[in-house]
XYZ file of C-alpha atoms in Angstrom:
658
model
C 17.444 -3.561 25.264
C 17.199 -5.914 22.935
C 14.621 -7.063 20.761
C 13.829 -10.026 19.100
C 10.686 -10.246 16.110
C 9.315 -13.439 15.381
C 8.454 -13.534 11.342
C 5.434 -15.039 9.651
C 5.798 -17.607 7.336
C 6.224 -16.417 3.656
C 6.663 -17.508 -0.163
C 8.921 -20.785 -0.292
C 11.808 -18.917 -1.335
C 11.996 -16.857 1.306
C 11.507 -20.335 3.304
C 14.348 -22.007 1.726
C 16.472 -18.533 2.143
C 15.735 -18.811 5.967
C 16.871 -22.266 6.069
C 19.807 -21.953 4.838
C 21.173 -18.597 6.703
C 19.750 -21.009 10.270
C 22.444 -23.688 8.911
C 24.874 -21.675 8.028
C 24.423 -20.189 12.108
C 23.768 -23.035 14.096
C 25.264 -25.960 11.532
C 23.299 -29.429 11.321
C 23.039 -29.567 14.999
C 20.484 -27.355 16.103
C 19.321 -27.762 20.041
C 17.616 -25.160 22.302
C 20.619 -22.836 22.888
C 21.363 -22.997 18.844
C 20.403 -18.948 17.642
C 17.180 -20.571 15.709
C 16.075 -24.073 17.196
C 13.649 -24.419 14.631
C 16.286 -24.576 11.943
C 14.845 -21.712 10.471
C 15.500 -17.933 10.397
C 11.549 -16.841 11.640
C 12.815 -13.874 14.441
C 15.125 -10.607 13.750
C 16.788 -8.918 16.292
C 17.035 -5.411 16.713
C 19.247 -3.451 19.461
C 18.447 0.056 20.660
C 20.812 2.964 21.589
C 20.283 6.285 22.862
C 19.332 8.557 20.304
C 19.864 11.813 22.162
C 20.586 12.591 25.691
C 18.845 15.593 26.290
C 15.150 14.763 26.396
C 13.381 17.576 28.313
C 12.201 19.422 24.752
C 10.420 16.145 23.583
C 6.674 15.430 24.288
C 4.744 13.001 22.666
C 1.299 14.541 20.897
C -2.053 13.046 20.493
C -4.455 15.275 18.479
C -8.063 14.525 19.633
C -11.718 16.231 18.779
C -9.467 19.300 18.318
C -7.343 19.174 21.803
C -3.889 18.618 21.640
C -2.422 16.717 24.267
C 0.618 16.587 25.304
C 3.354 13.803 27.362
C 6.607 14.483 28.730
C 9.021 11.984 27.620
C 11.603 10.928 29.621
C 13.740 8.725 27.568
C 14.042 8.087 23.662
C 15.789 4.963 22.359
C 16.109 4.000 18.552
C 15.475 0.560 17.518
C 18.110 -1.135 14.928
C 18.605 -4.460 13.250
C 21.153 -6.511 14.733
C 23.305 -8.642 12.560
C 25.242 -10.428 14.824
C 23.750 -14.043 13.655
C 26.249 -13.174 10.767
C 29.342 -12.925 13.083
C 27.910 -16.702 13.578
C 28.116 -17.601 10.388
C 31.350 -16.884 9.919
C 32.815 -18.382 12.801
C 31.836 -21.416 12.130
C 32.691 -21.445 8.536
C 36.222 -20.798 10.366
C 35.818 -24.056 12.241
C 34.603 -26.027 9.539
C 37.412 -24.785 7.128
C 40.104 -25.468 9.880
C 38.288 -28.689 10.590
C 38.643 -29.958 6.636
C 42.923 -28.676 7.106
C 43.554 -30.516 10.182
C 42.287 -34.140 9.073
C 43.925 -34.048 5.867
C 46.953 -33.507 7.299
C 46.598 -35.956 9.691
C 45.574 -40.014 9.367
C 45.315 -41.051 13.192
C 42.417 -38.066 13.833
C 40.823 -41.155 16.535
C 44.770 -40.545 18.800
C 45.103 -37.654 20.602
C 48.758 -36.136 21.058
C 49.552 -35.808 24.833
C 50.536 -32.399 26.011
C 51.760 -30.936 29.617
C 49.408 -28.956 31.144
C 50.789 -25.818 33.406
C 48.512 -24.424 35.839
C 48.542 -21.260 37.528
C 46.423 -20.390 40.531
C 45.267 -16.476 40.070
C 46.582 -13.584 42.708
C 44.176 -12.181 44.703
C 42.001 -9.201 42.787
C 42.366 -5.959 44.203
C 39.159 -3.327 44.334
C 40.768 -1.137 41.470
C 42.013 -4.143 39.298
C 38.218 -5.208 40.183
C 36.293 -2.317 39.635
C 38.388 -1.783 35.945
C 37.472 -5.594 34.846
C 33.795 -4.479 36.080
C 33.596 -1.692 33.216
C 35.765 -2.930 30.458
C 34.166 -3.738 27.126
C 34.382 -7.134 27.689
C 32.702 -7.876 30.421
C 29.548 -5.374 29.674
C 29.438 -7.709 26.422
C 29.407 -11.023 28.505
C 27.353 -9.828 31.218
C 24.828 -8.816 28.028
C 24.771 -11.911 26.969
C 24.307 -13.530 29.801
C 20.949 -11.517 30.144
C 18.181 -14.005 30.132
C 15.351 -13.491 27.335
C 11.885 -11.771 28.416
C 8.806 -13.136 25.943
C 5.892 -10.680 25.085
C 3.080 -10.528 23.069
C 2.890 -7.719 20.280
C -0.432 -5.984 19.704
C -1.453 -4.628 16.241
C -2.002 -0.404 16.250
C -5.891 -1.905 15.776
C -5.778 -4.034 19.019
C -8.653 -3.153 21.388
C -5.525 -3.716 24.294
C -3.442 -1.203 22.109
C -6.409 1.723 22.246
C -6.978 0.654 25.832
C -2.905 2.024 26.635
C -3.385 4.689 24.023
C -5.749 6.336 26.330
C -3.089 7.057 29.220
C -1.691 9.361 26.444
C -5.129 11.624 27.185
C -5.647 13.811 29.692
C -7.549 12.110 32.506
C -8.965 15.631 33.734
C -13.622 16.024 33.088
C -13.080 19.696 31.910
C -10.584 22.358 30.926
C -11.398 24.114 34.177
C -9.345 22.173 36.046
C -6.317 22.816 34.214
C -4.351 25.114 36.093
C -1.315 25.551 34.703
C -2.398 26.586 31.104
C -2.218 30.674 32.033
C 0.124 31.442 30.473
C -0.196 33.557 26.979
C 1.397 32.514 23.761
C 4.364 34.650 23.672
C 5.228 32.778 27.083
C 4.415 29.252 25.689
C 7.439 29.965 22.914
C 9.767 31.697 24.992
C 9.552 28.120 27.314
C 10.173 26.512 24.158
C 12.479 28.077 22.531
C 14.789 29.826 25.722
C 16.650 32.360 24.514
C 20.169 32.482 24.277
C 22.299 33.771 27.512
C 23.562 36.318 24.870
C 20.098 37.703 23.964
C 19.517 37.568 27.547
C 22.121 39.918 28.478
C 21.006 42.957 25.865
C 17.797 42.726 27.554
C 16.709 45.599 29.505
C 16.184 44.544 33.225
C 12.503 45.004 33.829
C 11.169 47.154 36.729
C 11.454 45.952 40.268
C 8.007 46.761 41.061
C 6.386 45.076 37.826
C 4.894 41.284 38.372
C 3.092 39.010 35.325
C 0.046 37.646 35.711
C 2.328 34.103 35.276
C 4.951 34.824 37.881
C 1.750 35.874 40.433
C 0.188 32.972 39.930
C 3.403 30.963 41.184
C 2.978 32.532 44.743
C 0.791 31.642 47.415
C -2.832 32.734 47.552
C -2.092 35.204 50.396
C 0.643 36.868 48.364
C -1.151 36.952 45.351
C -4.025 38.772 47.059
C -1.916 41.688 48.699
C 0.222 42.186 45.641
C -3.332 42.861 43.574
C -4.363 44.534 46.128
C -1.534 46.952 46.772
C -1.680 47.767 43.212
C -5.257 48.103 42.216
C -6.180 49.580 45.921
C -10.088 49.477 44.485
C -11.361 46.114 43.398
C -15.396 44.488 43.446
C -15.120 40.866 44.914
C -15.920 39.624 41.387
C -12.952 40.821 39.435
C -10.327 39.614 41.724
C -12.052 36.179 41.146
C -11.700 37.050 37.481
C -7.708 37.510 38.181
C -6.797 34.940 40.517
C -8.472 32.195 38.475
C -11.540 29.612 38.182
C -9.663 26.597 40.285
C -9.231 29.272 43.333
C -11.999 28.347 46.259
C -13.891 31.766 47.001
C -13.990 31.152 50.757
C -9.903 31.463 50.640
C -10.205 34.324 48.534
C -12.992 36.082 51.073
C -10.473 35.134 54.270
C -7.371 36.466 52.776
C -9.028 39.449 51.078
C -10.200 40.338 54.830
C -6.552 40.266 56.017
C -5.171 43.125 53.836
C -8.367 45.211 52.801
C -11.708 46.923 54.226
C -14.666 46.816 53.048
C -16.474 50.320 51.775
C -19.760 50.332 49.302
C -19.850 46.954 48.598
C -16.015 46.645 47.097
C -12.710 46.243 48.819
C -10.201 48.915 49.965
C -6.484 47.943 50.268
C -5.737 48.368 53.967
C -3.757 51.874 55.194
C -0.972 49.527 56.411
C -0.357 48.179 53.868
C 0.216 51.061 51.782
C 1.980 52.810 54.597
C 4.473 50.383 56.455
C 5.758 50.954 60.051
C 8.788 52.802 59.122
C 7.661 54.596 56.685
C 6.572 58.487 56.270
C 4.995 60.259 53.983
C 7.169 61.719 50.778
C 5.515 64.973 50.769
C 5.486 66.026 54.635
C 7.382 63.653 56.127
C 4.247 62.491 58.555
C 5.120 59.207 60.019
C 3.349 55.794 58.584
C 0.825 55.883 62.054
C -0.850 59.404 61.316
C -1.109 58.581 57.712
C -2.735 55.825 58.608
C -5.026 57.181 60.735
C -5.978 59.840 58.064
C -6.464 57.549 55.138
C -8.599 55.839 57.719
C -10.458 58.615 58.529
C -11.129 59.369 54.353
C -12.295 55.806 53.996
C -15.076 55.724 57.123
C -15.733 58.920 55.321
C -17.070 56.799 52.164
C -19.095 54.076 54.335
C -21.308 56.747 54.877
C -21.873 59.037 51.686
C -20.606 58.452 48.469
C -19.149 62.097 48.599
C -15.949 63.673 50.661
C -15.114 66.679 50.767
C -11.435 67.659 50.350
C -11.233 70.690 52.420
C -13.335 68.890 55.186
C -11.016 66.247 55.271
C -7.491 68.298 55.934
C -9.394 70.234 58.139
C -10.138 67.536 60.418
C -7.266 64.970 59.702
C -4.341 68.518 60.018
C -2.945 66.801 57.135
C -0.733 68.597 54.106
C -2.764 68.527 50.599
C -0.667 66.322 49.032
C -0.871 63.464 51.479
C -5.232 63.960 51.377
C -5.178 64.135 48.047
C -3.331 60.963 47.500
C -5.824 59.300 50.305
C -8.643 60.047 47.720
C -6.750 59.536 44.108
C -6.812 56.117 45.946
C -10.507 55.650 45.678
C -11.996 58.148 44.451
C -12.720 60.895 41.413
C -13.209 64.464 41.757
C -16.117 65.859 40.233
C -16.346 69.704 39.017
C -18.155 71.803 42.024
C -19.699 68.241 44.106
C -16.734 67.047 45.707
C -14.841 63.466 45.085
C -17.028 60.673 44.371
C -16.182 56.987 45.493
C -14.862 54.813 42.167
C -16.847 52.098 41.921
C -20.740 52.129 42.171
C -22.390 50.584 45.034
C -22.132 46.722 44.842
C -25.086 45.313 45.997
C -24.726 41.463 45.031
C -21.970 40.525 47.011
C -23.801 42.412 50.059
C -27.033 40.209 49.285
C -24.746 37.098 48.841
C -21.740 37.688 51.670
C -23.915 38.943 54.988
C -21.871 37.530 57.534
C -18.755 39.313 55.667
C -21.023 42.562 56.002
C -21.619 41.927 59.884
C -17.546 41.864 60.839
C -16.812 44.516 58.966
C -19.261 46.452 60.223
C -18.622 45.438 63.539
C -14.524 46.690 62.229
C -15.908 50.308 61.180
C -16.849 50.732 64.210
C -14.207 50.347 65.972
C -12.245 52.326 63.630
C -14.868 55.035 64.038
C -14.713 54.662 67.839
C -11.081 55.310 68.017
C -11.903 58.204 65.367
C -14.121 59.891 67.042
C -11.097 59.899 70.348
C -8.208 61.352 68.144
C -9.693 63.610 66.147
C -12.343 64.731 69.057
C -15.728 64.414 67.206
C -18.422 65.874 68.033
C -21.221 62.758 68.491
C -23.791 65.112 67.315
C -22.116 65.916 64.392
C -21.247 62.679 62.806
C -23.624 61.216 60.333
C -26.264 58.980 60.696
C -24.750 55.327 61.234
C -25.750 53.147 58.271
C -26.860 49.350 59.051
C -23.676 48.224 57.757
C -23.761 47.988 54.522
C -27.013 48.073 53.644
C -27.413 50.443 50.586
C -25.363 53.146 48.946
C -25.577 56.803 50.600
C -26.171 59.704 48.357
C -25.261 63.349 48.751
C -28.094 65.019 47.204
C -28.996 68.606 45.767
C -31.570 70.992 46.635
C -33.763 69.717 43.492
C -33.215 66.258 44.269
C -34.284 66.402 47.373
C -37.762 68.239 46.688
C -37.867 65.306 44.102
C -37.359 62.379 46.776
C -39.761 64.692 48.849
C -42.792 64.218 45.859
C -41.874 60.621 45.151
C -42.454 59.947 48.567
C -45.504 61.847 49.054
C -47.217 60.276 46.321
C -46.528 56.966 47.357
C -48.141 57.084 50.810
C -50.642 58.891 48.992
C -51.371 56.096 46.675
C -51.165 53.872 50.044
C -53.658 55.965 51.677
C -55.997 55.425 48.609
C -55.838 52.336 48.011
C -56.673 51.412 51.363
C -59.465 53.983 51.595
C -60.573 52.344 48.392
C -60.479 48.455 49.220
C -62.728 49.542 52.806
C -64.960 51.139 50.705
C -65.925 48.483 48.171
C -65.813 46.212 51.441
C -69.002 48.215 52.938
C -70.544 48.223 49.181
C -69.992 45.123 48.183
C -73.779 43.236 49.429
C -75.424 46.049 47.470
C -73.736 47.257 44.765
C -73.274 45.298 41.661
C -69.620 43.541 41.404
C -68.697 44.045 38.398
C -69.318 48.057 38.162
C -65.573 50.167 40.040
C -66.980 53.722 40.572
C -63.886 56.086 41.220
C -63.494 57.721 44.298
C -62.129 60.842 45.350
C -58.454 60.133 47.130
C -58.876 61.825 50.618
C -55.433 64.145 50.542
C -52.925 64.264 53.461
C -52.983 67.225 55.795
C -51.480 70.407 54.051
C -50.986 68.624 50.477
C -50.513 71.131 47.776
C -54.018 71.416 46.094
C -52.759 72.444 42.566
C -50.517 68.751 42.820
C -53.935 66.962 43.932
C -55.693 68.674 40.459
C -52.849 67.041 38.426
C -53.024 63.805 39.998
C -57.289 63.561 39.362
C -56.644 64.596 35.735
C -53.868 61.989 35.279
C -56.350 59.424 36.480
C -59.698 58.098 33.811
C -62.905 57.492 35.152
C -63.461 54.028 33.655
C -66.941 52.412 34.923
C -67.284 50.344 31.449
C -69.435 46.709 32.675
C -67.578 45.103 30.088
C -63.897 46.378 30.704
C -64.444 45.860 34.038
C -66.375 42.531 34.020
C -63.853 41.038 31.181
C -61.076 41.642 33.623
C -62.482 39.899 36.629
C -62.014 36.635 34.875
C -58.160 37.412 33.686
C -56.661 38.555 37.182
C -53.461 38.044 38.333
C -52.092 38.075 42.278
C -48.487 39.641 40.803
C -47.019 40.145 44.804
C -49.865 39.667 46.382
C -52.056 36.579 48.762
C -53.729 35.095 46.803
C -56.253 35.868 49.555
C -56.802 39.686 48.298
C -56.801 38.848 44.697
C -59.358 36.874 45.215
C -61.823 39.362 46.324
C -62.883 41.061 43.586
C -60.471 43.288 42.410
C -59.138 42.999 39.415
C -56.148 45.192 39.965
C -55.063 43.766 43.143
C -54.840 45.778 45.319
C -53.835 48.503 42.935
C -55.406 51.345 41.114
C -55.021 51.357 37.007
C -52.394 52.308 35.354
C -52.740 55.451 34.994
C -52.595 55.906 38.553
C -49.241 53.624 39.165
C -46.416 55.572 40.758
C -43.284 57.178 38.364
C -41.318 54.047 40.462
C -43.119 51.400 40.258
C -43.402 51.949 36.241
C -39.992 52.013 35.965
C -39.385 48.923 37.752
C -42.364 47.373 35.800
C -40.520 48.397 32.874
C -36.957 47.978 33.775
C -38.011 43.797 34.665
C -39.680 43.480 31.051
C -36.762 45.320 28.760
C -34.239 43.044 30.887
C -36.466 39.746 30.455
C -36.864 39.822 26.601
C -33.332 40.639 25.724
C -33.111 37.447 27.215
C -35.654 35.767 25.750
C -37.112 37.556 22.542
C -40.839 35.264 22.568
C -43.018 35.169 25.557
C -46.794 34.422 26.345
C -48.486 36.403 28.760
C -48.735 33.264 30.991
C -44.458 32.591 31.408
C -44.265 36.336 31.260
C -45.841 36.143 34.630
C -44.276 32.906 35.842
C -41.324 34.976 35.518
C -42.322 37.989 37.062
C -43.490 35.899 39.866
C -39.908 34.648 40.124
C -38.282 38.009 40.390
C -40.364 38.987 42.920
C -39.348 36.294 45.206
C -35.855 37.348 44.640
C -36.574 40.973 45.793
C -36.193 41.932 49.300
C -39.355 42.950 51.653
C -40.923 46.368 51.365
C -39.861 46.457 47.606
C -42.650 48.901 45.342
C -43.438 46.464 43.193
C -44.960 43.819 46.290
C -47.360 47.036 45.727
C -49.291 44.844 43.224
C -49.389 44.985 39.350
C -52.520 43.963 37.242
C -52.292 41.736 34.156
C -53.310 44.835 31.951
C -50.691 46.829 33.416
C -48.226 44.335 32.425
C -49.225 43.691 28.870
C -49.316 47.940 28.673
C -45.482 47.840 29.544
C -44.628 45.032 27.468
C -46.209 46.875 24.423
C -44.132 50.163 25.751
C -41.293 48.505 26.266
C -40.728 47.518 21.854
C -43.005 44.549 22.547
C -45.731 43.420 19.630
C -48.638 41.060 20.324
C -48.200 38.141 17.875
C -51.850 36.825 17.017
C -50.527 33.202 16.762
C -53.847 31.646 14.884
C -54.479 28.343 17.283
C -56.111 25.473 16.012
C -59.918 25.118 17.436
C -58.927 21.944 19.791
C -56.229 23.552 21.581
C -55.846 23.089 25.313
C -54.173 26.257 25.437
C -55.304 29.306 27.810
C -56.101 32.626 27.586
C -52.708 33.808 29.084
C -51.194 31.118 26.689
C -52.922 32.315 23.862
C -51.417 35.754 24.245
C -47.772 35.821 22.667
C -45.479 38.782 22.887
C -42.314 38.911 20.854
C -39.699 42.061 21.166
C -39.939 43.597 17.441
C -35.853 45.281 17.514
C -33.366 44.511 19.795
C -30.713 46.374 18.109
C -28.969 43.599 16.327
C -28.504 42.535 12.862
C -30.605 39.905 13.558
C -33.964 41.950 13.507
C -34.638 41.857 10.075
C -34.799 37.896 10.022
C -36.798 37.749 13.630
C -39.646 40.462 12.047
C -40.131 37.841 9.134
C -40.324 34.887 10.881
C -42.809 36.769 13.357
C -45.206 37.691 10.358
C -44.909 34.039 8.982
C -46.234 32.579 12.454
C -48.826 35.525 12.773
C -50.527 33.187 9.983
C -49.460 29.782 9.962
C -49.468 28.132 14.146
C -46.035 25.392 12.839
C -44.513 25.776 9.837
C -41.492 23.912 8.388
C -37.867 25.026 8.348
C -37.628 24.804 4.493
C -40.925 27.925 4.162
C -38.603 29.692 6.669
C -35.293 29.360 4.993
C -37.641 30.563 1.213
C -39.330 32.889 2.984
C -36.109 34.529 5.066
C -34.141 34.823 1.756
C -37.262 36.261 -0.639
C -38.150 39.290 2.197
C -34.088 39.356 2.949
C -33.154 39.675 -0.780
C -29.507 37.336 0.347
C -28.548 33.681 0.862
C -28.546 33.139 4.872
C -26.524 30.795 6.239
C -27.315 28.190 7.873
C -25.711 29.650 11.287
C -27.740 32.713 10.988
C -31.501 30.637 10.312
C -30.215 28.239 13.278
C -30.075 31.629 15.551
C -33.256 33.070 14.512
C -35.066 30.072 15.112
C -33.309 29.505 18.065
C -34.023 32.931 19.465
C -37.923 32.219 18.725
C -38.865 29.132 18.000
C -38.939 25.234 18.981
C -38.845 21.735 17.409
C -41.311 19.119 18.276
C -41.968 16.625 15.292
C -39.680 18.139 12.846
C -42.691 21.526 12.625
C -41.565 24.897 14.130
C -43.214 26.853 16.285
C -43.475 29.905 18.173
C -42.173 29.609 22.127
C -44.623 28.786 24.539
C -47.137 27.856 21.745
C -46.671 23.769 21.548
C -49.259 21.555 22.623
C -47.634 18.348 24.244
């Protein structure tokens, strides 16, 4: 490849040199076929040569915005200046000298001597001779000289066209998530860039045949990847499987593949028995064929679909297998607990059950068929079998005697609370026309027949009597139908059909406390209005019949917030504020256990005296109270946790008014 580059005009001395070179090359009579048709050396020739034959290890790199973009190279050419015009100048000089010498020796230049010409006819050229002629250096040079020139236009480095072409060196993907090939570790990339020599490969020990790296695994089809992972791990949640396969893998395809090699047990996937025990294999302990082993392991898996606990002796008695085989089954999917038995290895995955009810239904049908086969093979009596659960509807547990007593008490308290609320509602309806609307008189609950008298007295001691007109009348203007229909909330019941906080059942209080703590761990500052909105969204995501649907009052919600380690921040709102009373009640998590607790506490004290603050005041106050110069990142983190910016001022979250 040869290039002509046209040089711009420069100084007069350079021009004179260019004219002299053109004269030496082309002579005085220049035409279109001359090397320099303009009678001026205004171009330079560059000839290319192949710099290397192996370009597989080279790439063009472009670094932009923290990203390194690599483009593989398929050929590398090096351009060097060509001085062939000097050869032409020498040839012209020799021709002129020869012409001058011939002119001096002969006076009759016009007369030409008559010479005899011999004509020869060329022989037919053979194929071998033609191939040798085509491959000869003279033929290649002649062909190269006859090749026509292609006129190109040069664009500078800063030209828009150059910038457009340079964009092709950048990766055109929208995000890094689509790059499925960049999954190797740094050591593996280094090995690919600098592969070891054959001598090093011979000295390197051979890896075991059952070991497969993640990079090698991702080169296999998806079905093989799932099978290998499940065969090695044996029990795995679906979320962990997706993280191992990579973010670019379709979850629907994984769901189809996992059902071919695994079964659903308590929301987790357990590898099928025929994967671990192929058809022609046998037990290494007892020599039992694979068919018998698969039946025994299926029985263990089925037992775990009914309960979280399995006793090894019961399994051995039913399956008639040796202790070592049964222990292998249990070690695949359970962990032993002293004096309790074998507990399923992973916790119940309720999230997968809620997201994929169709998969759960199909797996339930498969387990029903497996159960029928097990009943026939092992002669199981249906009356002795545990009651079938609704597919994978919930985690089962083996309860001790004390736990059963606690469950019975909890159920009795919940039923008692429901009866008490219903009785209270009916009495208020009968008393509504004649009674005062702001007075609530405590009524003695009617207990169920057979209830322990001591438990009833203890519950009465825990429930305070409150007949204050002020507190009860004020609560009528600040009610929230948390989890109840608006019709019931508007009926004059400030507790939305729920007794005062002192009478709240333990499960309801625990669920509410867990919601409040989780919410304030994510958002450190919340107004009561925003907290109520988040609570109603939480209720919408709960299944029907949940304990929180019994109704939660505003007062109970605020008491739970304060009991969870939060404090109410008395923000001095301006007199003309349009914020509602719920929006003016601001609560903040006082201690979260991280390094920024002290900084947040100083910030909250600032906003207890100021409705809005400038950043420089916050910076100086933090430096003064903490006794150190805080970095910009630390201040930004505290402001991001608790505040919002508007018009150059900072406000606590939820307090800024548009």
